[in-house]
């Protein structure tokens, strides 16, 4: 659906690249640190799995272990300068997968395992809660994608539009659907926790609600990550040259 949008309509998304925060070198360091972060999160999540009766947790553990081993291996490979300088698109994709694994998958699974420690909850209740929270995440993703696409079509990320002006003039009202969906999700989660006596202390609220909030936050930022990846696949202006500098808009405009 982006074929109707010109390259200039994406230029505001170059800002994290221009600042160096998402340069290949910076992403290489992030991927290397992410190796330890993903391993730590995995250990913390599944170290308490024996006290949880969450359904099919053994299968979840096996699948997640294979995924995280693959991501750790790829993260190490694409943290090496010789590799990432020759494959910036794959490096960016691996960074998206690693970040989403740590911030979305790990947080969601951790919250489900913690909730499953309550012996009063049946497997059916746990699965219904899982399905509804995942459906809410899908709804949030769809609303965010639609919002992002409308902003792109309206030229709100076009060249010459400062980031601050974009947020101030265009994005304020566009957050209304996101807030509505997010508030609905939060209300449902709190109702579930109170109804099933899950909130017995501030600690239980923290260990249940915070991971889910992080999970939904990662779902919210996923569309922008994917659009930047799309731009890296299509436009040279979203790539860095051999010297480590971002290609200029004027000299590199056009598709790869």
Tab-separated table of C-alpha atoms in Angstrom:
chain	number	residue	atom	x	y	z
A	1	UNK	CA	0.000	0.000	0.000
A	2	UNK	CA	3.058	2.280	0.220
A	3	UNK	CA	3.665	2.288	-3.529
A	4	UNK	CA	1.402	5.335	-3.849
A	5	UNK	CA	3.586	7.298	-1.417
A	6	UNK	CA	6.735	9.036	-2.655
A	7	UNK	CA	10.160	8.847	-1.051
A	8	UNK	CA	9.887	12.414	0.236
A	9	UNK	CA	6.835	11.439	2.272
A	10	UNK	CA	9.075	9.253	4.459
A	11	UNK	CA	11.915	11.722	5.054
A	12	UNK	CA	10.916	12.648	8.612
A	13	UNK	CA	11.582	9.012	9.517
A	14	UNK	CA	15.252	9.605	8.731
A	15	UNK	CA	15.640	11.569	11.969
A	16	UNK	CA	16.752	8.601	14.156
A	17	UNK	CA	19.186	7.673	11.374
A	18	UNK	CA	20.522	11.222	11.048
A	19	UNK	CA	21.023	11.481	14.814
A	20	UNK	CA	23.078	8.288	14.784
A	21	UNK	CA	20.791	6.452	17.208
A	22	UNK	CA	19.965	3.901	14.521
A	23	UNK	CA	23.213	3.912	12.595
A	24	UNK	CA	24.711	0.482	11.801
A	25	UNK	CA	27.405	1.048	14.416
A	26	UNK	CA	24.849	1.988	17.074
A	27	UNK	CA	22.620	-0.951	16.184
A	28	UNK	CA	25.646	-3.239	16.335
A	29	UNK	CA	26.267	-2.192	19.929
A	30	UNK	CA	22.588	-2.539	20.743
A	31	UNK	CA	22.484	-6.054	19.310
A	32	UNK	CA	25.555	-7.074	21.302
A	33	UNK	CA	24.058	-5.783	24.557
A	34	UNK	CA	20.753	-7.340	23.566
A	35	UNK	CA	22.366	-10.770	23.668
A	36	UNK	CA	22.776	-10.498	27.435
A	37	UNK	CA	19.429	-8.753	27.942
A	38	UNK	CA	17.482	-11.442	26.093
A	39	UNK	CA	19.293	-14.207	27.958
A	40	UNK	CA	18.614	-12.469	31.286
A	41	UNK	CA	14.925	-11.918	30.529
A	42	UNK	CA	14.557	-15.526	29.430
A	43	UNK	CA	16.119	-16.790	32.656
A	44	UNK	CA	14.035	-14.502	34.882
A	45	UNK	CA	10.796	-15.433	33.124
A	46	UNK	CA	11.178	-19.198	33.172
A	47	UNK	CA	12.979	-19.552	36.509
A	48	UNK	CA	9.582	-19.459	38.259
A	49	UNK	CA	7.755	-21.614	35.732
A	50	UNK	CA	7.465	-24.598	38.115
A	51	UNK	CA	5.120	-22.629	40.380
A	52	UNK	CA	2.803	-21.698	37.505
A	53	UNK	CA	0.070	-23.872	36.013
A	54	UNK	CA	-0.268	-21.809	32.845
A	55	UNK	CA	-1.429	-24.167	30.029
A	56	UNK	CA	1.170	-25.657	27.672
A	57	UNK	CA	3.981	-23.684	29.273
A	58	UNK	CA	6.478	-26.452	28.421
A	59	UNK	CA	5.721	-26.065	24.714
A	60	UNK	CA	5.976	-22.282	25.024
A	61	UNK	CA	9.349	-22.706	26.730
A	62	UNK	CA	10.679	-25.007	23.991
A	63	UNK	CA	9.558	-22.770	21.132
A	64	UNK	CA	10.750	-19.590	22.833
A	65	UNK	CA	14.119	-21.180	23.631
A	66	UNK	CA	14.692	-22.005	19.969
A	67	UNK	CA	13.690	-18.504	18.911
A	68	UNK	CA	15.905	-16.792	21.448
A	69	UNK	CA	18.930	-18.970	20.598
A	70	UNK	CA	18.478	-18.060	16.935
A	71	UNK	CA	18.135	-14.353	17.745
A	72	UNK	CA	21.181	-14.386	20.018
A	73	UNK	CA	23.250	-16.049	17.297
A	74	UNK	CA	22.067	-13.585	14.637
A	75	UNK	CA	22.541	-10.646	17.010
A	76	UNK	CA	26.149	-11.637	17.546
A	77	UNK	CA	26.777	-12.054	13.813
A	78	UNK	CA	25.247	-8.684	12.943
A	79	UNK	CA	27.081	-6.880	15.728
A	80	UNK	CA	30.313	-7.515	13.800
A	81	UNK	CA	31.257	-4.477	11.649
A	82	UNK	CA	32.420	-6.587	8.710
A	83	UNK	CA	28.959	-8.162	8.513
A	84	UNK	CA	26.588	-5.276	9.238
A	85	UNK	CA	28.356	-2.869	6.879
A	86	UNK	CA	27.462	-5.204	4.027
A	87	UNK	CA	23.912	-5.953	5.087
A	88	UNK	CA	22.256	-2.988	6.759
A	89	UNK	CA	18.728	-4.142	5.972
A	90	UNK	CA	19.161	-7.541	7.621
A	91	UNK	CA	20.817	-5.906	10.626
A	92	UNK	CA	17.851	-3.574	11.068
A	93	UNK	CA	15.422	-6.491	10.758
A	94	UNK	CA	17.331	-8.476	13.385
A	95	UNK	CA	17.258	-5.441	15.682
A	96	UNK	CA	13.464	-5.221	15.314
A	97	UNK	CA	13.036	-8.917	16.097
A	98	UNK	CA	15.385	-8.742	19.096
A	99	UNK	CA	13.726	-5.648	20.541
A	100	UNK	CA	10.251	-7.080	20.048
A	101	UNK	CA	11.337	-10.362	21.622
A	102	UNK	CA	12.734	-8.659	24.706
A	103	UNK	CA	10.084	-5.961	25.056
A	104	UNK	CA	6.975	-7.708	23.764
A	105	UNK	CA	7.267	-11.514	23.823
A	106	UNK	CA	9.234	-11.800	27.068
A	107	UNK	CA	7.049	-9.287	28.896
A	108	UNK	CA	3.814	-10.915	27.763
A	109	UNK	CA	4.913	-14.458	28.595
A	110	UNK	CA	6.292	-13.295	31.941
A	111	UNK	CA	2.971	-11.696	32.873
A	112	UNK	CA	1.030	-14.817	31.864
A	113	UNK	CA	3.324	-17.086	33.888
A	114	UNK	CA	2.980	-14.847	36.949
A	115	UNK	CA	-0.818	-14.771	36.679
A	116	UNK	CA	-0.761	-18.554	36.279
A	117	UNK	CA	0.785	-18.900	39.741
A	118	UNK	CA	-2.657	-18.333	41.250
A	119	UNK	CA	-4.087	-21.828	41.924
A	120	UNK	CA	-7.648	-20.473	41.966
A	121	UNK	CA	-7.546	-19.673	38.249
A	122	UNK	CA	-8.559	-22.442	35.879
A	123	UNK	CA	-6.770	-23.174	32.630
A	124	UNK	CA	-9.853	-22.016	30.745
A	125	UNK	CA	-9.778	-18.658	32.521
A	126	UNK	CA	-6.086	-18.227	31.777
A	127	UNK	CA	-6.536	-19.071	28.101
A	128	UNK	CA	-9.527	-16.740	27.749
A	129	UNK	CA	-7.485	-13.926	29.281
A	130	UNK	CA	-4.617	-14.733	26.913
A	131	UNK	CA	-6.857	-14.712	23.842
A	132	UNK	CA	-8.477	-11.419	24.792
A	133	UNK	CA	-5.182	-9.662	25.563
A	134	UNK	CA	-3.713	-10.883	22.262
A	135	UNK	CA	-6.847	-9.785	20.392
A	136	UNK	CA	-6.509	-6.385	22.038
A	137	UNK	CA	-2.888	-6.238	20.887
A	138	UNK	CA	-3.972	-7.043	17.333
A	139	UNK	CA	-6.623	-4.308	17.484
A	140	UNK	CA	-4.045	-1.830	18.766
A	141	UNK	CA	-1.684	-2.804	15.947
A	142	UNK	CA	-4.392	-2.348	13.295
A	143	UNK	CA	-5.437	1.053	14.659
A	144	UNK	CA	-1.803	2.182	14.840
A	145	UNK	CA	-1.103	1.039	11.267
A	146	UNK	CA	-4.173	2.879	9.959
A	147	UNK	CA	-3.199	6.021	11.867
A	148	UNK	CA	0.368	5.841	10.577
A	149	UNK	CA	-0.777	5.326	7.002
A	150	UNK	CA	-3.157	8.309	7.173
A	151	UNK	CA	-0.344	10.511	8.478
A	152	UNK	CA	1.909	9.394	5.619
A	153	UNK	CA	-0.761	9.965	2.969
A	154	UNK	CA	-1.463	13.437	4.368
A	155	UNK	CA	2.224	14.311	4.089
A	156	UNK	CA	2.857	14.670	7.807
A	157	UNK	CA	6.217	12.897	7.484
A	158	UNK	CA	7.193	14.708	4.317
A	159	UNK	CA	10.542	16.430	3.804
A	160	UNK	CA	10.694	19.838	5.460
A	161	UNK	CA	8.297	18.959	8.270
A	162	UNK	CA	10.177	19.176	11.597
A	163	UNK	CA	9.450	16.388	14.033
A	164	UNK	CA	8.218	18.799	16.669
A	165	UNK	CA	5.775	20.427	14.261
A	166	UNK	CA	4.508	17.030	13.153
A	167	UNK	CA	3.648	16.033	16.686
A	168	UNK	CA	2.210	19.401	17.645
A	169	UNK	CA	0.050	19.999	14.569
A	170	UNK	CA	-0.936	16.610	13.237
A	171	UNK	CA	-0.415	13.756	15.666
A	172	UNK	CA	-2.223	15.082	18.735
A	173	UNK	CA	-5.712	14.269	17.453
A	174	UNK	CA	-4.508	11.090	15.786
A	175	UNK	CA	-3.634	9.651	19.207
A	176	UNK	CA	-7.291	9.708	20.262
A	177	UNK	CA	-8.111	6.235	18.804
A	178	UNK	CA	-4.917	4.863	20.364
A	179	UNK	CA	-5.863	6.285	23.768
A	180	UNK	CA	-9.369	4.833	23.489
A	181	UNK	CA	-8.078	1.371	22.601
A	182	UNK	CA	-5.331	1.540	25.236
A	183	UNK	CA	-7.745	2.668	27.954
A	184	UNK	CA	-10.152	-0.128	27.088
A	185	UNK	CA	-7.347	-2.689	27.305
A	186	UNK	CA	-6.166	-1.297	30.651
A	187	UNK	CA	-9.682	-1.311	32.108
A	188	UNK	CA	-10.222	-4.915	31.041
A	189	UNK	CA	-6.922	-6.068	32.543
A	190	UNK	CA	-7.636	-4.312	35.848
A	191	UNK	CA	-11.165	-5.763	35.959
A	192	UNK	CA	-9.762	-9.251	35.401
A	193	UNK	CA	-7.124	-8.830	38.098
A	194	UNK	CA	-9.527	-7.413	40.689
A	195	UNK	CA	-12.256	-9.949	39.897
A	196	UNK	CA	-9.838	-12.850	40.359
A	197	UNK	CA	-8.130	-11.364	43.431
A	198	UNK	CA	-4.806	-11.100	41.606
A	199	UNK	CA	-4.008	-7.667	43.045
A	200	UNK	CA	-3.131	-8.484	46.628
A	201	UNK	CA	-0.237	-6.058	46.932
A	202	UNK	CA	1.623	-3.342	45.088
A	203	UNK	CA	4.180	-5.962	44.076
A	204	UNK	CA	1.577	-8.148	42.362
A	205	UNK	CA	0.201	-5.119	40.515
A	206	UNK	CA	3.713	-4.189	39.401
A	207	UNK	CA	4.620	-7.702	38.225
A	208	UNK	CA	1.362	-8.099	36.316
A	209	UNK	CA	0.457	-4.710	34.890
A	210	UNK	CA	3.886	-3.265	34.054
A	211	UNK	CA	4.961	-6.119	31.714
A	212	UNK	CA	1.642	-5.874	29.862
A	213	UNK	CA	2.011	-2.108	29.500
A	214	UNK	CA	5.504	-2.631	28.061
A	215	UNK	CA	4.072	-5.299	25.737
A	216	UNK	CA	1.420	-2.941	24.354
A	217	UNK	CA	3.959	-0.129	24.053
A	218	UNK	CA	6.124	-2.359	21.861
A	219	UNK	CA	3.088	-3.190	19.712
A	220	UNK	CA	2.475	0.545	19.331
A	221	UNK	CA	5.999	1.293	18.046
A	222	UNK	CA	6.147	-1.772	15.768
A	223	UNK	CA	4.536	-0.091	12.701
A	224	UNK	CA	7.131	2.699	12.649
A	225	UNK	CA	9.930	0.138	12.936
A	226	UNK	CA	8.498	-1.803	9.999
A	227	UNK	CA	8.043	1.322	7.865
A	228	UNK	CA	11.677	2.329	8.407
A	229	UNK	CA	12.684	-1.214	7.457
A	230	UNK	CA	10.560	-0.880	4.313
A	231	UNK	CA	12.357	2.380	3.488
A	232	UNK	CA	15.713	0.682	3.988
A	233	UNK	CA	14.669	-2.019	1.541
A	234	UNK	CA	13.503	0.481	-1.067
A	235	UNK	CA	15.430	3.763	-0.758
A	236	UNK	CA	19.152	4.447	-0.802
A	237	UNK	CA	18.680	7.610	1.296
A	238	UNK	CA	17.963	5.401	4.324
A	239	UNK	CA	21.350	3.684	4.033
A	240	UNK	CA	24.798	4.602	5.316
A	241	UNK	CA	27.848	4.749	3.086
A	242	UNK	CA	31.093	2.849	3.673
A	243	UNK	CA	32.448	5.737	5.751
A	244	UNK	CA	29.537	5.452	8.163
A	245	UNK	CA	27.649	8.550	7.015
A	246	UNK	CA	23.994	8.589	6.005
A	247	UNK	CA	23.471	9.134	2.288
A	248	UNK	CA	22.232	12.652	1.612
A	249	UNK	CA	18.687	13.190	0.393
A	250	UNK	CA	19.723	15.193	-2.659
A	251	UNK	CA	22.409	12.890	-4.049
A	252	UNK	CA	20.822	9.537	-3.230
A	253	UNK	CA	17.144	10.098	-3.901
A	254	UNK	CA	15.627	7.157	-5.708
A	255	UNK	CA	15.022	3.467	-5.259
A	256	UNK	CA	17.777	0.920	-4.681
